[in-house]
mmCIF file of C-alpha atoms and ligand atoms in Angstrom:
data_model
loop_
_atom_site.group_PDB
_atom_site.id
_atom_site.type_symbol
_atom_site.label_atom_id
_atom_site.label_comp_id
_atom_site.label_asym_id
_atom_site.label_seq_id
_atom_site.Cartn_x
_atom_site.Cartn_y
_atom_site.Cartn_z
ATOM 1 C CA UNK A 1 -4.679 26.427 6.729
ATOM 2 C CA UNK A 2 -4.138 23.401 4.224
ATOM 3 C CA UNK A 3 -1.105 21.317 4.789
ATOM 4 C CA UNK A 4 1.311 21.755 2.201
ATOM 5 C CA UNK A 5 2.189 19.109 0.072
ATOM 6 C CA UNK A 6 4.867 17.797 -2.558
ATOM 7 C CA UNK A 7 3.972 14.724 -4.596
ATOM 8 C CA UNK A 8 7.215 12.498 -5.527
ATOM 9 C CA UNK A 9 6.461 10.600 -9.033
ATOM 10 C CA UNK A 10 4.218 13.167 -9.883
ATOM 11 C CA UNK A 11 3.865 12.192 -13.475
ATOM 12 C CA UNK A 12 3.266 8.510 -12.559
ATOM 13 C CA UNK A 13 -0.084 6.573 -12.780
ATOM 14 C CA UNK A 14 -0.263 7.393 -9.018
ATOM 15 C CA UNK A 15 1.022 10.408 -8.805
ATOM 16 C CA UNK A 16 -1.336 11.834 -11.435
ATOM 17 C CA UNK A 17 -4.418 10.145 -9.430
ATOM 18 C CA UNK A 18 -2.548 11.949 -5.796
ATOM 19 C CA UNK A 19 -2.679 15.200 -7.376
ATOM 20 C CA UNK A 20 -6.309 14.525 -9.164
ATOM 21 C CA UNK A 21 -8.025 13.539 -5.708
ATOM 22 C CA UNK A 22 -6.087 16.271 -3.294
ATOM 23 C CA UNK A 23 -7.322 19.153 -5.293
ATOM 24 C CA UNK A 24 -10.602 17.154 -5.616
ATOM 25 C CA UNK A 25 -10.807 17.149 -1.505
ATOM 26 C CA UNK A 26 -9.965 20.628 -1.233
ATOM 27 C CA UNK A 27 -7.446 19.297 1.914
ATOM 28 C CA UNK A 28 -4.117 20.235 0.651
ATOM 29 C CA UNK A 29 -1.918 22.986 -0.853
ATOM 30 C CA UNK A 30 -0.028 21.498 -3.669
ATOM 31 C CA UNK A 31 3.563 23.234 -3.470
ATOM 32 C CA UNK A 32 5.709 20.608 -5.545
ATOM 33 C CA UNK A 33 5.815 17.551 -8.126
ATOM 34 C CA UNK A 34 8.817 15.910 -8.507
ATOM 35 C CA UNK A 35 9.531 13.812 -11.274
ATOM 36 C CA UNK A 36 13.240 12.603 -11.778
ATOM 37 C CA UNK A 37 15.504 14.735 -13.752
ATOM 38 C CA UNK A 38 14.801 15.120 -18.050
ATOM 39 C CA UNK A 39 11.031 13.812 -17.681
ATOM 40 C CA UNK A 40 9.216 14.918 -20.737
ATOM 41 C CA UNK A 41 6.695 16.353 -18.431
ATOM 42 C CA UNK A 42 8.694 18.579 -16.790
ATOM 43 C CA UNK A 43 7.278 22.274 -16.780
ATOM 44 C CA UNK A 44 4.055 20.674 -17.445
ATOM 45 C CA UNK A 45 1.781 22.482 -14.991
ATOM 46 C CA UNK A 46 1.148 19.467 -12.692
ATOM 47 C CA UNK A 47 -2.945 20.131 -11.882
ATOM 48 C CA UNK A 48 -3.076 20.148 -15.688
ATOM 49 C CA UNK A 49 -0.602 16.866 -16.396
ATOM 50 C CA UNK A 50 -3.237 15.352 -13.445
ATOM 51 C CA UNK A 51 -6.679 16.054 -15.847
ATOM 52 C CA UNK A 52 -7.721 18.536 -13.071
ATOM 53 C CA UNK A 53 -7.207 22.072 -13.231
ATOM 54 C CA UNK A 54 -4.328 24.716 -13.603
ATOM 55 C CA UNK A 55 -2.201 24.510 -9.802
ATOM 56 C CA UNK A 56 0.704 26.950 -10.810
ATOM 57 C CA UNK A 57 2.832 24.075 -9.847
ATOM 58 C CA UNK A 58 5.349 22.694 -12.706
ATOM 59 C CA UNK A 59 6.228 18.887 -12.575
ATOM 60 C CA UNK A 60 10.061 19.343 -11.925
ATOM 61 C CA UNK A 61 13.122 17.721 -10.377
ATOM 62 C CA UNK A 62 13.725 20.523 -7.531
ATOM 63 C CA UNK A 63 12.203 20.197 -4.839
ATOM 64 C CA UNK A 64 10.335 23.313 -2.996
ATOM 65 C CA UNK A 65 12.664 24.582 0.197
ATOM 66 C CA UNK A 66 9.381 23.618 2.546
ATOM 67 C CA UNK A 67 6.429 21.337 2.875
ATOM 68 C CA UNK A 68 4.779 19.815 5.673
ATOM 69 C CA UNK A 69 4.083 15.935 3.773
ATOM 70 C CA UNK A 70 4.906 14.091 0.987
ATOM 71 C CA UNK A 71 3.513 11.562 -0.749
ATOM 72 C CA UNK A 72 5.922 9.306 -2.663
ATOM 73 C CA UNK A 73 5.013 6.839 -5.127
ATOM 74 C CA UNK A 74 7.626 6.511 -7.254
ATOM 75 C CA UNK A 75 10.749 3.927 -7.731
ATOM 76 C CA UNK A 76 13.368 2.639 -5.572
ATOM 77 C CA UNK A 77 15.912 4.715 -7.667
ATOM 78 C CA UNK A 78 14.363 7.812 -6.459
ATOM 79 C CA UNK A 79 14.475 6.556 -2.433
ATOM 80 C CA UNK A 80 17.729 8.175 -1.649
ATOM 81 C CA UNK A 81 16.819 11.809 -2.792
ATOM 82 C CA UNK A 82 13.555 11.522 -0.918
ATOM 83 C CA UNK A 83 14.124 10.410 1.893
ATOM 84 C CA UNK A 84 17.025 12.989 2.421
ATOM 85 C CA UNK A 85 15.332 15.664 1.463
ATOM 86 C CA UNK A 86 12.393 14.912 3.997
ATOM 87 C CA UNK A 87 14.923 14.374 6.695
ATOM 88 C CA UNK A 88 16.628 17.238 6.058
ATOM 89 C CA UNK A 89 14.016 19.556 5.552
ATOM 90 C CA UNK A 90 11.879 17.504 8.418
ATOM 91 C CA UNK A 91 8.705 17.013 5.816
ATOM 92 C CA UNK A 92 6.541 14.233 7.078
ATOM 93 C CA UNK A 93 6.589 11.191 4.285
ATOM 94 C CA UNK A 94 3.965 8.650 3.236
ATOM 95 C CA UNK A 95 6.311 6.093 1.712
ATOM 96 C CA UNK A 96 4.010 4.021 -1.156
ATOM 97 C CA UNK A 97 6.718 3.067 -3.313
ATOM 98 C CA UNK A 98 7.383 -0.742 -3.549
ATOM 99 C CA UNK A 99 10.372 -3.092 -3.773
ATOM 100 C CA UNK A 100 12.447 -1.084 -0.971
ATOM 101 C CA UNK A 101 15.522 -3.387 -0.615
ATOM 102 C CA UNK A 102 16.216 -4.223 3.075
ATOM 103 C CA UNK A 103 19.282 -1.923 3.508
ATOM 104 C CA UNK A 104 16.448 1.136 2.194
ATOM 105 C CA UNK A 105 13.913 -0.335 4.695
ATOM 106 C CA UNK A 106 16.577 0.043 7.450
ATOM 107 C CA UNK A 107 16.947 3.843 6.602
ATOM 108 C CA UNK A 108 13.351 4.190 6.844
ATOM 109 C CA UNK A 109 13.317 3.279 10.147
ATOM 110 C CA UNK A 110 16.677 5.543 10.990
ATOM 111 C CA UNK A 111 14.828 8.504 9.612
ATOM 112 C CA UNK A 112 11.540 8.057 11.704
ATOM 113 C CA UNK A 113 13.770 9.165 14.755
ATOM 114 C CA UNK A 114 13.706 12.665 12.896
ATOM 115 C CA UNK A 115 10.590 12.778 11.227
ATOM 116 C CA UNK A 116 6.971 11.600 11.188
ATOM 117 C CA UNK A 117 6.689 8.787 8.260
ATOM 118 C CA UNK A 118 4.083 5.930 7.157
ATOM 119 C CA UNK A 119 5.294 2.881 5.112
ATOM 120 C CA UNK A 120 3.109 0.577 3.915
ATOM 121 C CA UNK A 121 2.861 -1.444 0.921
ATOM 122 C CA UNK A 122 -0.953 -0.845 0.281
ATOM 123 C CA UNK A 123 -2.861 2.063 1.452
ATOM 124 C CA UNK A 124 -6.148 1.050 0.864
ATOM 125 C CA UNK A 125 -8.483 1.549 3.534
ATOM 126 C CA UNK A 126 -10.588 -1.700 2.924
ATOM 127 C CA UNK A 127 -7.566 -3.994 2.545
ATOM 128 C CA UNK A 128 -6.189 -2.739 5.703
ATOM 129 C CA UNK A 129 -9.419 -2.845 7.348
ATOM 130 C CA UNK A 130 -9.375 -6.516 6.044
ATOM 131 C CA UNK A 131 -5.627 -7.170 7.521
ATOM 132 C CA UNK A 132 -7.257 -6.198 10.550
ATOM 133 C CA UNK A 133 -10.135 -8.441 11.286
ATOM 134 C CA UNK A 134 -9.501 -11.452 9.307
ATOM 135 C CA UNK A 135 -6.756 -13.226 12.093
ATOM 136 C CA UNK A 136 -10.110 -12.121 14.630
ATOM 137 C CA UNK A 137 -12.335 -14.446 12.442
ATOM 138 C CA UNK A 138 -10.159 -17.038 11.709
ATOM 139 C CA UNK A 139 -9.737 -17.493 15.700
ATOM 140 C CA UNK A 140 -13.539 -16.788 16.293
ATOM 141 C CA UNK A 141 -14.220 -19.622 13.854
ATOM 142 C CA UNK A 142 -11.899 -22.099 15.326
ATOM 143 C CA UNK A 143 -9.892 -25.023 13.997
ATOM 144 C CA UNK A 144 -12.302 -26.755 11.892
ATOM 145 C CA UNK A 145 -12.593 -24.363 8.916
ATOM 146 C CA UNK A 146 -10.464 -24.957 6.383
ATOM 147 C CA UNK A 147 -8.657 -21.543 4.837
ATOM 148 C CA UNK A 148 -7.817 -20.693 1.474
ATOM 149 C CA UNK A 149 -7.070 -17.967 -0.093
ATOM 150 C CA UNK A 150 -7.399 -16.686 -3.657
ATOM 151 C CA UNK A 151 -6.162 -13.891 -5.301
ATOM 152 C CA UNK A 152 -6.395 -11.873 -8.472
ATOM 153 C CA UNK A 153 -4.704 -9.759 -10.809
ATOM 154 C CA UNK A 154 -3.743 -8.724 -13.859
ATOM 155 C CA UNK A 155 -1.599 -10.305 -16.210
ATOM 156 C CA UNK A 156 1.500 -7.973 -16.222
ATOM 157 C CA UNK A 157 2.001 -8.798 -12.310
ATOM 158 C CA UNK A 158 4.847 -10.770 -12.010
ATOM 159 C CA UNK A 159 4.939 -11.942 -8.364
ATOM 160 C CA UNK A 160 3.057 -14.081 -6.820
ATOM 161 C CA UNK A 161 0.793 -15.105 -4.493
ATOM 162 C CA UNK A 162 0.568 -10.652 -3.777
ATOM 163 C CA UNK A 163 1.839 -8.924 -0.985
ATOM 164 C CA UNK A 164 -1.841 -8.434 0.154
ATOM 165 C CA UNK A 165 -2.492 -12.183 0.014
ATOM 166 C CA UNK A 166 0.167 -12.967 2.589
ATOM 167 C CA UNK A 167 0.276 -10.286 4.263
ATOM 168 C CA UNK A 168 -3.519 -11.797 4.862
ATOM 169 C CA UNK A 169 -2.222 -15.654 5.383
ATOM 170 C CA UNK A 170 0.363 -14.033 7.937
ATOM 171 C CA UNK A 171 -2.288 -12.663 10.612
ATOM 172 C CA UNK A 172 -4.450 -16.023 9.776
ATOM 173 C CA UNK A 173 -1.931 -17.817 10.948
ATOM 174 C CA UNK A 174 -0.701 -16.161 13.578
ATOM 175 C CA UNK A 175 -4.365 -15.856 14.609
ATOM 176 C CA UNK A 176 -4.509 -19.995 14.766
ATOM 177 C CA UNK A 177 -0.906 -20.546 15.776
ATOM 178 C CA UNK A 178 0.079 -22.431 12.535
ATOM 179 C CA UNK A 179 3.738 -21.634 11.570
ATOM 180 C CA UNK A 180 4.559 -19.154 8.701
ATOM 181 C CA UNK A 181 5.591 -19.751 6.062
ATOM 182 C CA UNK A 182 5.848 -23.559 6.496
ATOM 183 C CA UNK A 183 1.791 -24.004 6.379
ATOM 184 C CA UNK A 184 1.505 -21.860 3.019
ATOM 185 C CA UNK A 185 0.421 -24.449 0.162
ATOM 186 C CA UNK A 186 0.686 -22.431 -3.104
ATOM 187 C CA UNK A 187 -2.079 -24.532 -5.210
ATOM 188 C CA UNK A 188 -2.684 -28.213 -5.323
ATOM 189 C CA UNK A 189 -2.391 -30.570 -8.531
ATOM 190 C CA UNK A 190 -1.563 -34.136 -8.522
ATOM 191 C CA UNK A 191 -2.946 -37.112 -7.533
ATOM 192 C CA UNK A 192 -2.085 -36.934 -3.721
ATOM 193 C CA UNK A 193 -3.075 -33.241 -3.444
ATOM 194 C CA UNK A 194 -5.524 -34.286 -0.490
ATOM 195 C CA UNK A 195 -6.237 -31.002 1.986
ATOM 196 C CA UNK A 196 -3.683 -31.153 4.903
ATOM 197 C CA UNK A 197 -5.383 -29.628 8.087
ATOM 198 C CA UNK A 198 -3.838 -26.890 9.809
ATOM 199 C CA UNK A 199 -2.782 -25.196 6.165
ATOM 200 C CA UNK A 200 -3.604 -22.633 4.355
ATOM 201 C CA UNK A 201 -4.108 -22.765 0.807
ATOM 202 C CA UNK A 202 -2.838 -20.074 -1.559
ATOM 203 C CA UNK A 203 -4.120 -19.604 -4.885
ATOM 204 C CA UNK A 204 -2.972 -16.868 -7.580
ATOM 205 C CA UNK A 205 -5.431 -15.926 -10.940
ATOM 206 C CA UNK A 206 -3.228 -14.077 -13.665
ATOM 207 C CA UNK A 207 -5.841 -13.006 -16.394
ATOM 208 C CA UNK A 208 -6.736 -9.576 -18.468
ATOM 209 C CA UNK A 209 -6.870 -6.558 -16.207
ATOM 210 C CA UNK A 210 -7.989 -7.676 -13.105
ATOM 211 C CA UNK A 211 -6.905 -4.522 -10.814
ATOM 212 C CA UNK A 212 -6.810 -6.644 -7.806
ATOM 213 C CA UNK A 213 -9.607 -9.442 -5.656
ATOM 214 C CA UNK A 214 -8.797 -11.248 -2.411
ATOM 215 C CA UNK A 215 -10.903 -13.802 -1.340
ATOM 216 C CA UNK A 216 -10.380 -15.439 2.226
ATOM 217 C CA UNK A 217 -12.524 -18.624 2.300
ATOM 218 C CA UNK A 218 -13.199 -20.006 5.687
ATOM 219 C CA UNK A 219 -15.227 -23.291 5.029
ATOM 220 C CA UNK A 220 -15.993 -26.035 7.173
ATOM 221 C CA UNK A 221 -18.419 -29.113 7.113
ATOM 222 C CA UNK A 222 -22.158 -27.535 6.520
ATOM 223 C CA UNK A 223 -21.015 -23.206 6.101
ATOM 224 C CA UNK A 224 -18.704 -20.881 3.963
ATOM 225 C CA UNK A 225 -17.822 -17.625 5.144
ATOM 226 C CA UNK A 226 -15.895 -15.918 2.939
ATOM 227 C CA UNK A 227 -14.160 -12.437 3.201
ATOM 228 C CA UNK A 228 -13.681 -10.189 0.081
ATOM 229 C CA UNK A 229 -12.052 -7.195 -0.984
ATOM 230 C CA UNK A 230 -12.494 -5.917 -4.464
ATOM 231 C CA UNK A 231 -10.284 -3.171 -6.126
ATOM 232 C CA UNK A 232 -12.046 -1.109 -8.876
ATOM 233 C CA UNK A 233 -9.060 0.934 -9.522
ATOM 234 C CA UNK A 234 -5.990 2.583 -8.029
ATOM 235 C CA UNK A 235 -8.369 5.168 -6.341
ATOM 236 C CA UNK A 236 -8.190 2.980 -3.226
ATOM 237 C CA UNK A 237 -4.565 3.247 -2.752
ATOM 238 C CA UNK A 238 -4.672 7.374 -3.176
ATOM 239 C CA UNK A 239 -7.295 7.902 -0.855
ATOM 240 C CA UNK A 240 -5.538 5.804 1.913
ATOM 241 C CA UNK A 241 -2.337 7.739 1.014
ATOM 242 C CA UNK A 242 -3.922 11.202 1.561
ATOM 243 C CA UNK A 243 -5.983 10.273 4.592
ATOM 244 C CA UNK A 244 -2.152 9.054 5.862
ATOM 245 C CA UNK A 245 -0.584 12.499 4.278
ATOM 246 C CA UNK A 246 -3.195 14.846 6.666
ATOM 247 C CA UNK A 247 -3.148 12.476 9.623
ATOM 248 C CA UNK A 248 0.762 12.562 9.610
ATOM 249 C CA UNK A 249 1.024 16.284 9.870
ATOM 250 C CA UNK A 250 1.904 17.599 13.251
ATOM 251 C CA UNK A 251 2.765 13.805 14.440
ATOM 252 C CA UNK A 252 6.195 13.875 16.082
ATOM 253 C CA UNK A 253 8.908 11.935 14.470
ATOM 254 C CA UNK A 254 8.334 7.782 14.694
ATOM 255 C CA UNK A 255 7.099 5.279 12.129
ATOM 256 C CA UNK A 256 3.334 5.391 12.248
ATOM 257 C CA UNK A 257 1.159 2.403 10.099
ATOM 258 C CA UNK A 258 -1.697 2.625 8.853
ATOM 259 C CA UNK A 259 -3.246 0.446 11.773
ATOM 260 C CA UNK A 260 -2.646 3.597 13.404
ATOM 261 C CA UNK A 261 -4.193 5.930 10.552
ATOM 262 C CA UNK A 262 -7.298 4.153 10.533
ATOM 263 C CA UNK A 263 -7.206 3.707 14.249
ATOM 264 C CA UNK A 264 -7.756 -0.053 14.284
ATOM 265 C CA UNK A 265 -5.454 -1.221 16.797
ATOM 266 C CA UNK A 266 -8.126 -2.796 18.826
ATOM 267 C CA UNK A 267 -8.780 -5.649 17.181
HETATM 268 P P1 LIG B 1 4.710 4.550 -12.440
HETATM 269 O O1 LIG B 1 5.856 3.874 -13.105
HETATM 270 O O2 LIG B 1 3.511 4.883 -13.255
HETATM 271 O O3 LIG B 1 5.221 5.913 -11.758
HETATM 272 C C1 LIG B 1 6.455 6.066 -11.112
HETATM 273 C C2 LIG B 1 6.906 7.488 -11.374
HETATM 274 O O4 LIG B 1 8.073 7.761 -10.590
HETATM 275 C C3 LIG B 1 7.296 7.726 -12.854
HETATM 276 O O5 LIG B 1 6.604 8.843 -13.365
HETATM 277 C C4 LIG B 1 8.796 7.954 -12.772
HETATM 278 O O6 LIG B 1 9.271 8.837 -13.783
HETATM 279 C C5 LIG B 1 8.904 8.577 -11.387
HETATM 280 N N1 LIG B 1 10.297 8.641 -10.923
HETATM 281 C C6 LIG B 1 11.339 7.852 -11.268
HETATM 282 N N2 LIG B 1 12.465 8.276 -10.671
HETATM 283 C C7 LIG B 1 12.129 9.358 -9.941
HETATM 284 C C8 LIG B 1 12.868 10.263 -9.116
HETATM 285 N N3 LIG B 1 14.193 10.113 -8.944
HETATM 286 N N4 LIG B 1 12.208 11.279 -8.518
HETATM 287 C C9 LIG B 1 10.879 11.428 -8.700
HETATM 288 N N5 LIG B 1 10.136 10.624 -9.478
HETATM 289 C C10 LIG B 1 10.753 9.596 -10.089
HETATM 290 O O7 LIG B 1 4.324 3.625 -11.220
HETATM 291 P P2 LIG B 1 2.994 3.660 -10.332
HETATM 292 O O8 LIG B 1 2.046 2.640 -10.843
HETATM 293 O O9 LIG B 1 2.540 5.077 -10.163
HETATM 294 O O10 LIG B 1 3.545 3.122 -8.938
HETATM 295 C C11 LIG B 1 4.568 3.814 -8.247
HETATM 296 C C12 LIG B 1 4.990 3.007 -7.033
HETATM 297 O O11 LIG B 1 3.910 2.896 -6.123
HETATM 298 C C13 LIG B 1 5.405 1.570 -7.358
HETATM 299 O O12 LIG B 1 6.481 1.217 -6.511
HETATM 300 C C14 LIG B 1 4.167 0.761 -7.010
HETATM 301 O O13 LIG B 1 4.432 -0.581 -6.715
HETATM 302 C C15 LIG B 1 3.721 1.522 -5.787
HETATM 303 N N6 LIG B 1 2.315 1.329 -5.384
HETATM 304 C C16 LIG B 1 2.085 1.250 -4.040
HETATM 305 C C17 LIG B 1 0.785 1.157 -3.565
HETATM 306 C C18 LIG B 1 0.545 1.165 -2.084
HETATM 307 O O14 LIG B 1 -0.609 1.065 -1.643
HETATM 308 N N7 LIG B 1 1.584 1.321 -1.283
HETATM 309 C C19 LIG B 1 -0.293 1.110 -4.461
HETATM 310 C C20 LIG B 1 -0.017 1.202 -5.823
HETATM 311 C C21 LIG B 1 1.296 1.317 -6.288
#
């Protein structure tokens, strides 16, 4: 039997891609889509709303009484209803949603002592695979490459360098025991802008609609090797999010990562 699942921000530009792909795999009973309260979509049958087909399932604000997971990418604003109705209810929750303030992040760890739940700020299997191994080559390599890396994205992101990108610099450094934050150098203009050793240079690209490149550039005197990850679209993202939705189910309660989805704790 399919786990059942309820996708929070159903009407969303992730949400519609989460419903798309998990009747695509065939993997999962959809039994609700919750959208917040008065969204025009509501009724909308949500396999429809999704550009797949019919589900019987109406985007709505209520919530079904049961479910095993739930995938939530919505807002912040929505965090308290979800995550008390998957406590309550014990539903498993993949928690996508960005910009968690602390105080939220602290009740995400209170409510993995009651239920089985995954937060992580990008699901994509390649990036994580990428968080994985790049503080192994870094330390293979050795002192005498020189690291930057460069990012980029689309012009409507406002933050930067991404959450990828140091998430990335993190591991590198704690990989070659250089302190973090401190040996971060966000670009370089100037006339003394000479390459410090033991740094790691951080470069952001804003242009069109770039969904998303990391580049990790380990270069020394004579070779460049040079790690990559590529987004094409948000399809990345969803598939990591329902490979965490089925590998959650069943899991007793504790806060899981996707290290441990895509069983790569032995690097
Ligand atoms: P979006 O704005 O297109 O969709 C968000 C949806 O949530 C909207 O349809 C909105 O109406 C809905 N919503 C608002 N309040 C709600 C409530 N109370 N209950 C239910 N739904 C509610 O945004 P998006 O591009 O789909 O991204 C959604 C979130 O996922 C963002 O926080 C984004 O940063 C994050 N995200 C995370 C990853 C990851 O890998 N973790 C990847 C991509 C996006």
């Amino acid at each position: 039997m399919n786990p059942e699942l309820i996708v929070n921000g159903a009407s969303g530009r992730m949400g519609r891609r989460i419903i798309a792909l998990a009747i695509e795999s065939g993997k999962f009973d959809i039994v609700g889509a919750s959208e917040r309260a008065g969204h025009p979509d509501s009724g909308t049958d949500a396999g429809v709303l999704a550009g797949s087909k019919a589900i019987n399932v109406p985007v709505s604000d209520v919530l079904p009484s049961t479910a095993d997971v739930m995938i939530d990418f919505s807002l912040p604003e929505a965090f308290d209803k979800t995550l008390n109705y998957c406590a309550e209810n014990k539903v498993a929750l993949v928690l996508g949603t960005t910009g968690l303030s602390e105080s939220q992040l602290n009740r995400v760890k209170q409510a993995s002592e009651l239920i089985p739940l995954i937060q992580a700020t990008n699901m994509s299997v390649g990036m994580n695979v990428l968080f994985s191994i790049v503080g192994k080559v870094a330390s293979l390599l050795g002192p005498d490459y020189d690291i930057e890396i460069v990012e980029q994205h689309h012009r409507f992101k406002k933050d930067a360098p991404s959450g990828s990108a140091l998430t990335l610099a993190k591991n590198v450094a704690a990989a070659r025991n250089l302190p973090y934050p401190s040996c971060l150098v966000n670009g370089r203009s100037g006339k003394e802008a000479l390459r410090q050793a033991d740094t790691i240079g951080m470069h952001a690209v804003r242009a069109g609609d770039i969904t998303g490149e990391h580049d990790v550039i380990f270069s020394t005197l004579g070779e460049t090797v040079t790690l990559s990850h590529s987004a094409h679209n948000r399809d990345n993202f969803v598939r990591g999010a329902l490979r965490a939705a089925l590998w959650l189910v069943g899991k007793n309660p504790g806060m899981y990562s996707m290290t441990n989805v895509l069983g790569l704790g032995c690097f």
